mmCIF file of C-alpha atoms and ligand atoms in Angstrom:
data_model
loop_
_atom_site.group_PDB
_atom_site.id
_atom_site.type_symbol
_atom_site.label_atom_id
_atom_site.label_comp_id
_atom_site.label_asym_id
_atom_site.label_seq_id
_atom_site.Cartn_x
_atom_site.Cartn_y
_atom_site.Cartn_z
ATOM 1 C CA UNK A 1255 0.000 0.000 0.000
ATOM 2 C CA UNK A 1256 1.146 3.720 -0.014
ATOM 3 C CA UNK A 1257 3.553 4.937 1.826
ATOM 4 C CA UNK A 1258 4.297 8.473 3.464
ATOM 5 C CA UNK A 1259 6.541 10.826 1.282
ATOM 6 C CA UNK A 1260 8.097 14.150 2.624
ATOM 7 C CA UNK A 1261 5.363 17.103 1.179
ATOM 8 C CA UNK A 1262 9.033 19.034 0.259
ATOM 9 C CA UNK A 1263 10.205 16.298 -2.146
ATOM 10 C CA UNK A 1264 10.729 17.765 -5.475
ATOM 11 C CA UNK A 1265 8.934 15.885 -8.293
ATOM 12 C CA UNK A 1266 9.524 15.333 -12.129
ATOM 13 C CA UNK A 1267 6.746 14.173 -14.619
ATOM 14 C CA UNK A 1268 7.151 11.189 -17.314
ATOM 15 C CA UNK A 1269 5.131 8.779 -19.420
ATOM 16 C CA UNK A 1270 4.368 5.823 -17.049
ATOM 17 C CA UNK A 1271 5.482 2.505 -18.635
ATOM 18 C CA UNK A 1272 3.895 -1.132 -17.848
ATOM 19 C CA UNK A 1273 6.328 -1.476 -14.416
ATOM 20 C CA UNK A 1274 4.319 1.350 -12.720
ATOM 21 C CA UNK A 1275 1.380 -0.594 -12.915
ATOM 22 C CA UNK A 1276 1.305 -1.921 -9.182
ATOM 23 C CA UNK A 1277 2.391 1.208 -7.788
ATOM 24 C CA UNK A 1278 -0.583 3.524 -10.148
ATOM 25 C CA UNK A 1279 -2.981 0.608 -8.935
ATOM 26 C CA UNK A 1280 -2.237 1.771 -5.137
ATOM 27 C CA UNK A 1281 -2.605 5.075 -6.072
ATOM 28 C CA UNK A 1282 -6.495 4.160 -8.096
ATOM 29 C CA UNK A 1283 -7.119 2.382 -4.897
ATOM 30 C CA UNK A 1284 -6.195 5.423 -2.765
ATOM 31 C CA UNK A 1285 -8.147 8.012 -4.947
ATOM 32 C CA UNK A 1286 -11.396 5.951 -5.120
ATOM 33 C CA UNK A 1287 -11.539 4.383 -1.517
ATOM 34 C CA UNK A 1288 -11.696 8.036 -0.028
ATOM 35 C CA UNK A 1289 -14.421 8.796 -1.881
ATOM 36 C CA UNK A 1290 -16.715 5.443 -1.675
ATOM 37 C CA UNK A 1291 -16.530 2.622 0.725
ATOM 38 C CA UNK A 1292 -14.854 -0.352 -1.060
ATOM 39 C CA UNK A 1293 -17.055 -3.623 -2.492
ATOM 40 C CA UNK A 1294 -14.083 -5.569 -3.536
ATOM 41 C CA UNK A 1295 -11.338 -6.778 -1.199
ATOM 42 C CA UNK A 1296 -7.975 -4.633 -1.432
ATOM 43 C CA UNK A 1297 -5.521 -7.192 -2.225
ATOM 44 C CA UNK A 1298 -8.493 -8.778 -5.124
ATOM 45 C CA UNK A 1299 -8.789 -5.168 -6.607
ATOM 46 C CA UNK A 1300 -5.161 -4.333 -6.892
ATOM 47 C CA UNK A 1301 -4.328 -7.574 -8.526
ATOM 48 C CA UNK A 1302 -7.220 -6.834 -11.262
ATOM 49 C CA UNK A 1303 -5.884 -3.498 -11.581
ATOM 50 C CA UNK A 1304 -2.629 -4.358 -12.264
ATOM 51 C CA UNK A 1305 -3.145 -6.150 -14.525
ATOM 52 C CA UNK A 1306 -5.353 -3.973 -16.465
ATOM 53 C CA UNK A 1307 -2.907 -1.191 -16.403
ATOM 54 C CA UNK A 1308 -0.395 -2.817 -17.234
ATOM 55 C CA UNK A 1309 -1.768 -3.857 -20.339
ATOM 56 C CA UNK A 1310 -2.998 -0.059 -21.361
ATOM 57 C CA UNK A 1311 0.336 1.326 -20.736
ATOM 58 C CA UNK A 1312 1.983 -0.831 -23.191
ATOM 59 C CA UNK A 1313 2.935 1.287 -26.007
ATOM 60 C CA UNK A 1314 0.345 0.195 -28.741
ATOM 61 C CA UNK A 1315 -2.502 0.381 -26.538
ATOM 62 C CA UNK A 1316 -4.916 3.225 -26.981
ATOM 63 C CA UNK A 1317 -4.283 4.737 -23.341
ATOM 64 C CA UNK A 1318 -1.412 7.083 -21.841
ATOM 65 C CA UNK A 1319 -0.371 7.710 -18.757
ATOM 66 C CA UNK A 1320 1.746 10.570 -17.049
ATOM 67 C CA UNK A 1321 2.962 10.353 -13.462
ATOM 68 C CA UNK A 1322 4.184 13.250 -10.899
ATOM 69 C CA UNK A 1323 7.050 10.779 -9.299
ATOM 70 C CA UNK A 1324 9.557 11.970 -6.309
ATOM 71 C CA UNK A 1325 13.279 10.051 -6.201
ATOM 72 C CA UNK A 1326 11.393 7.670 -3.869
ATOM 73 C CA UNK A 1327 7.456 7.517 -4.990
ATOM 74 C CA UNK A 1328 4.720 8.358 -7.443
ATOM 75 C CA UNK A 1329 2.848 11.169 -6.006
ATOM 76 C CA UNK A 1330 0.455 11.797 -8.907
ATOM 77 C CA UNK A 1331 -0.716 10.684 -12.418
ATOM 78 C CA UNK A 1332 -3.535 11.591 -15.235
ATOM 79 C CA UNK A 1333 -4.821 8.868 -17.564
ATOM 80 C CA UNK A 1334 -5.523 9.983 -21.048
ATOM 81 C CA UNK A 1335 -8.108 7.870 -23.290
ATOM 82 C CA UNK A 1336 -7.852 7.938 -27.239
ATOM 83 C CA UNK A 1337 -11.037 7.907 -28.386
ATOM 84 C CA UNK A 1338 -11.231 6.801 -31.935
ATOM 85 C CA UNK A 1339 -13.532 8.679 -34.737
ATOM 86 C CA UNK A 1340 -14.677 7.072 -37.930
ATOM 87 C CA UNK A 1341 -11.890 8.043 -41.238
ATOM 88 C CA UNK A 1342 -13.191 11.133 -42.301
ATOM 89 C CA UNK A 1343 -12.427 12.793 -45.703
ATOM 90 C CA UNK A 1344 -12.475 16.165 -44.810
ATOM 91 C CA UNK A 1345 -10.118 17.989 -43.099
ATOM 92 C CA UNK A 1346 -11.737 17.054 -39.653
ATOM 93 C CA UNK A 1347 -9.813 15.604 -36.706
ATOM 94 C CA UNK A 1348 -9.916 11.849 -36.289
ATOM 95 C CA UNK A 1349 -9.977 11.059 -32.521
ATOM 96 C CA UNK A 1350 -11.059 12.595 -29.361
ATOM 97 C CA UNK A 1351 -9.266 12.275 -26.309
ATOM 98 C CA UNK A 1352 -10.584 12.129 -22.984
ATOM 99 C CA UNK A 1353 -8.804 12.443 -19.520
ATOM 100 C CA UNK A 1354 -9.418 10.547 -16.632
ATOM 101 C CA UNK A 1355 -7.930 9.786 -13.079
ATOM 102 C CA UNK A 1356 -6.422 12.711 -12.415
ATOM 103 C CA UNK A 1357 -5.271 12.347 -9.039
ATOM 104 C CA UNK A 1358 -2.353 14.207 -6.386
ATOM 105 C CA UNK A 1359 -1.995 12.227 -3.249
ATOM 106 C CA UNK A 1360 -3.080 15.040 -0.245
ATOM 107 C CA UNK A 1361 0.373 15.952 0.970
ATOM 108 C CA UNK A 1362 1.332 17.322 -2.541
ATOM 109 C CA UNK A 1363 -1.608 18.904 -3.562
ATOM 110 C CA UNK A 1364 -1.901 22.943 -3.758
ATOM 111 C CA UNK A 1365 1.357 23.029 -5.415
ATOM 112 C CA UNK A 1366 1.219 22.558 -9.149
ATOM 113 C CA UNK A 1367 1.886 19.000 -9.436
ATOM 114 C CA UNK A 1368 -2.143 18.027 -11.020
ATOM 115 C CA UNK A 1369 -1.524 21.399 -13.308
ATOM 116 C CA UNK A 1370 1.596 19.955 -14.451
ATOM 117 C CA UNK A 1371 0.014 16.311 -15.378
ATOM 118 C CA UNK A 1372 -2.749 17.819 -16.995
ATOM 119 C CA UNK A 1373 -0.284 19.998 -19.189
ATOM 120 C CA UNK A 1374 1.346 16.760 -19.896
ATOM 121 C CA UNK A 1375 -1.532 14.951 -21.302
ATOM 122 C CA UNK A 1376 -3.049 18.212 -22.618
ATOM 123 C CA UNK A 1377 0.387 18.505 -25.200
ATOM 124 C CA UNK A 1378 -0.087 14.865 -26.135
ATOM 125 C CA UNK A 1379 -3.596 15.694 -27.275
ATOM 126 C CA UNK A 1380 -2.607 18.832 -29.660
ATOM 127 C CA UNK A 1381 0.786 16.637 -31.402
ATOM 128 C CA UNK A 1382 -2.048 14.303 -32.337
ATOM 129 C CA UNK A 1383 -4.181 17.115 -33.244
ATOM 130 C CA UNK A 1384 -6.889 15.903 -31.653
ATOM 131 C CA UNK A 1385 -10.626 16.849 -32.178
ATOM 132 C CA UNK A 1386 -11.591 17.596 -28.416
ATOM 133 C CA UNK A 1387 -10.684 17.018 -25.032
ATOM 134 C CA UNK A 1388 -13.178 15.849 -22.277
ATOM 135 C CA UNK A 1389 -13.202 14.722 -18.568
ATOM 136 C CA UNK A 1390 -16.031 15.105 -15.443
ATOM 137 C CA UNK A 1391 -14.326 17.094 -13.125
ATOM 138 C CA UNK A 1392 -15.452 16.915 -9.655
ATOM 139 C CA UNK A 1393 -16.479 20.377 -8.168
ATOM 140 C CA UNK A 1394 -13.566 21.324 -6.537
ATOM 141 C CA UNK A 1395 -11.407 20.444 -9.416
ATOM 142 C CA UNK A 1396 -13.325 22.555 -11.797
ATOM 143 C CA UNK A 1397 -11.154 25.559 -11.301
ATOM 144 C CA UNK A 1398 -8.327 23.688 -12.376
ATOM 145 C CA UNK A 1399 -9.610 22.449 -15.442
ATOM 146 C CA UNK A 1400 -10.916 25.846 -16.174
ATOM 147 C CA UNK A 1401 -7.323 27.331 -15.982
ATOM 148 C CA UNK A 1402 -6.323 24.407 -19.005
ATOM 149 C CA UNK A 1403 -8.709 25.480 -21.633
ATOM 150 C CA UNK A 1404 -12.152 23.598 -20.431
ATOM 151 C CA UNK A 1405 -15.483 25.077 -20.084
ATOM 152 C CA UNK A 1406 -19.189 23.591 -20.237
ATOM 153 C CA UNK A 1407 -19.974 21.771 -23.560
ATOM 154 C CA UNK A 1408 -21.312 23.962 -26.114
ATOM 155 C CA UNK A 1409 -22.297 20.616 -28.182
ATOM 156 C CA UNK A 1410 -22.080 17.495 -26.431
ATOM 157 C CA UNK A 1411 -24.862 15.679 -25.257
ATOM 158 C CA UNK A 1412 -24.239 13.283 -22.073
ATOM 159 C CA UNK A 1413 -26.950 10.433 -21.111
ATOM 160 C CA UNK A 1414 -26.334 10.261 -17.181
ATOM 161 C CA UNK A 1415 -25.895 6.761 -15.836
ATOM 162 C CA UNK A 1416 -29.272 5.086 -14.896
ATOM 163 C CA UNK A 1417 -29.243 5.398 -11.148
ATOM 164 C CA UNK A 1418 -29.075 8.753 -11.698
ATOM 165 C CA UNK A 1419 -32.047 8.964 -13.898
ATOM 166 C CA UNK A 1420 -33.883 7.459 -10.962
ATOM 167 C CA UNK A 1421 -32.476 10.028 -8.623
ATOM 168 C CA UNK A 1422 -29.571 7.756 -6.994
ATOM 169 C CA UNK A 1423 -25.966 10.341 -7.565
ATOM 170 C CA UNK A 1424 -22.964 8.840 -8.800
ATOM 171 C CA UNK A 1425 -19.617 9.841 -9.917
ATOM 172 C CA UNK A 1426 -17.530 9.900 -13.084
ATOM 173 C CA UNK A 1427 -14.243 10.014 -11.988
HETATM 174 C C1 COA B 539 -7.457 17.540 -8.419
HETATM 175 C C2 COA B 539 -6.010 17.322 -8.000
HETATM 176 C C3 COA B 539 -5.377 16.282 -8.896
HETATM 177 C C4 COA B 539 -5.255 18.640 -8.150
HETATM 178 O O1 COA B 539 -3.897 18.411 -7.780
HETATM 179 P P1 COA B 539 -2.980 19.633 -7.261
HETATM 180 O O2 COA B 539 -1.580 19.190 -7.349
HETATM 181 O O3 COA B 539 -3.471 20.103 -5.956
HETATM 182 O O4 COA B 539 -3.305 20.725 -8.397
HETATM 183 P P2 COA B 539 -2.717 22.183 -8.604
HETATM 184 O O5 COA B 539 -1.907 22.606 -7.424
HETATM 185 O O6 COA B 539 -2.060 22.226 -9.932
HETATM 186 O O7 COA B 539 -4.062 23.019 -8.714
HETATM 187 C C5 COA B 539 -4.868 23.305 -7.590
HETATM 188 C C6 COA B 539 -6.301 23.081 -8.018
HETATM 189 O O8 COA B 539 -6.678 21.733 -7.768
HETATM 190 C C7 COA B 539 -8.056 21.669 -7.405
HETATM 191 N N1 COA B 539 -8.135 21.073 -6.080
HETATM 192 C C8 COA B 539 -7.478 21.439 -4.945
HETATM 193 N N2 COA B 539 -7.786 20.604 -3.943
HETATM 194 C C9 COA B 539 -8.641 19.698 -4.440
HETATM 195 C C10 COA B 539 -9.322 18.567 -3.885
HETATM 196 N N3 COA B 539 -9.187 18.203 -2.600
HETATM 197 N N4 COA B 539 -10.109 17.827 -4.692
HETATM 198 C C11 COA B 539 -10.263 18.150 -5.991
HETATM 199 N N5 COA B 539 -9.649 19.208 -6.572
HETATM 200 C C12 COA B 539 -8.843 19.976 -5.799
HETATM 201 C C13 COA B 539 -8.591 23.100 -7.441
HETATM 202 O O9 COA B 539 -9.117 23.291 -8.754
HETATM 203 C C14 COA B 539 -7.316 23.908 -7.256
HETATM 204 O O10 COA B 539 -7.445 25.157 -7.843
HETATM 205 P P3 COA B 539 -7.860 26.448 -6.965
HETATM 206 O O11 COA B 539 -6.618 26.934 -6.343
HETATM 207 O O12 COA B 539 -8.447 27.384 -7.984
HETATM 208 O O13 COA B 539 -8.859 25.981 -5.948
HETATM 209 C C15 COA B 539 -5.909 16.889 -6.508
HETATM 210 O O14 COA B 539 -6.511 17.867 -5.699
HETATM 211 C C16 COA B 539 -6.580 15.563 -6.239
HETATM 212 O O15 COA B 539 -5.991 14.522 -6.440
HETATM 213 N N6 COA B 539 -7.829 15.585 -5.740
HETATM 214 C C17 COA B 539 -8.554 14.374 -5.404
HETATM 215 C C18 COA B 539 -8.932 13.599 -6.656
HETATM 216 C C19 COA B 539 -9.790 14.419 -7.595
HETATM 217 O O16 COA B 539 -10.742 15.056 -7.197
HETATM 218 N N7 COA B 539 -9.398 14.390 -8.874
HETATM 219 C C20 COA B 539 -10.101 15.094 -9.906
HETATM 220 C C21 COA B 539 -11.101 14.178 -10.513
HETATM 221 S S1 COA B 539 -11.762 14.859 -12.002
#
């Protein structure tokens, strides 16, 4: 599991690669556990999540990852989805990208480390040239996205999960 990491440590921000894969699982783990009470056993989830990861970080797979890492510990990382369109003839983009996971452990937060990793996936996105960029913030994260270029769709249309059509909130993150 996690462990402690001085808040001072300075940090540095790369692709992840398949070998990060148990350490971004703790982190997944981490993020989601503080907002929801776990369903699935720790040690069954991180297994499954390894393993999943590990698979999407391989180079050919349609998902990239960016972690905020001190000499000792991954303190961050953003998950970036390529979302494929249909070839188009026209001069139109092909793919969409959308971001996902963002997450700063609580002892580095406040300090530009999630800015940075969304910067990092956010560059990815425009070398590919890619049509548009989308994510559900939650509400205190808004801000943050706001600063990188997001703002409420002007086009988009978003069916909301079915417990929430029967009044039951959920999240997206
Ligand atoms: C969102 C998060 C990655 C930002 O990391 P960070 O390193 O603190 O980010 P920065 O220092 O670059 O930017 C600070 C911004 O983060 C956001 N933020 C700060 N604390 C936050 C928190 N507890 N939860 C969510 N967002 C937060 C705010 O938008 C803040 O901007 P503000 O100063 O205008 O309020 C981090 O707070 C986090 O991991 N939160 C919990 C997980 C989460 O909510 N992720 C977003 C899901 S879409």
């Amino acid at each position: 599991m996690p462990h402690p990491i001085p808040v001072s440590a300075a940090f540095s921000i790369r692709l992840a690669t398949p070998a990060d894969a148990p350490e971004l699982a703790c982190l997944r783990y981490e993020f989601r556990t503080t907002l929801d009470v776990p369903t699935e056993p720790a040690d069954v989830f991180l297994a499954r999540c390894t393993s999943w990861m590990s698979d999407r970080l391989r180079p050919a797979a349609a998902w990239r990852c960016w972690v905020a890492e001190t000499p000792t510990a991954l303190i961050g990382a953003v998950w970036l989805h390529f979302l494929e369109k249909i070839p188009n003839p026209v001069s139109e983009p092909e793919g969409h990208g959308y971001i996902t996971n963002v997450y700063v452990r609580p002892d580095h937060r406040g300090s530009g480390v999630g800015g940075r990793l969304i910067a990092a996936a956010l560059a990815e996105c425009d070398r590919r040239a890619l049509h548009s960029v989308i994510l559900w913030p939650t509400p205190r994260s808004r801000t943050l996205y706001e600063r990188h270029g997001f703002g409420v769709p002007r086009t988009l249309l978003e069916r909301p999960p079915v417990g929430e059509l029967h009044g039951h909130a959920r999240s997206a993150v």
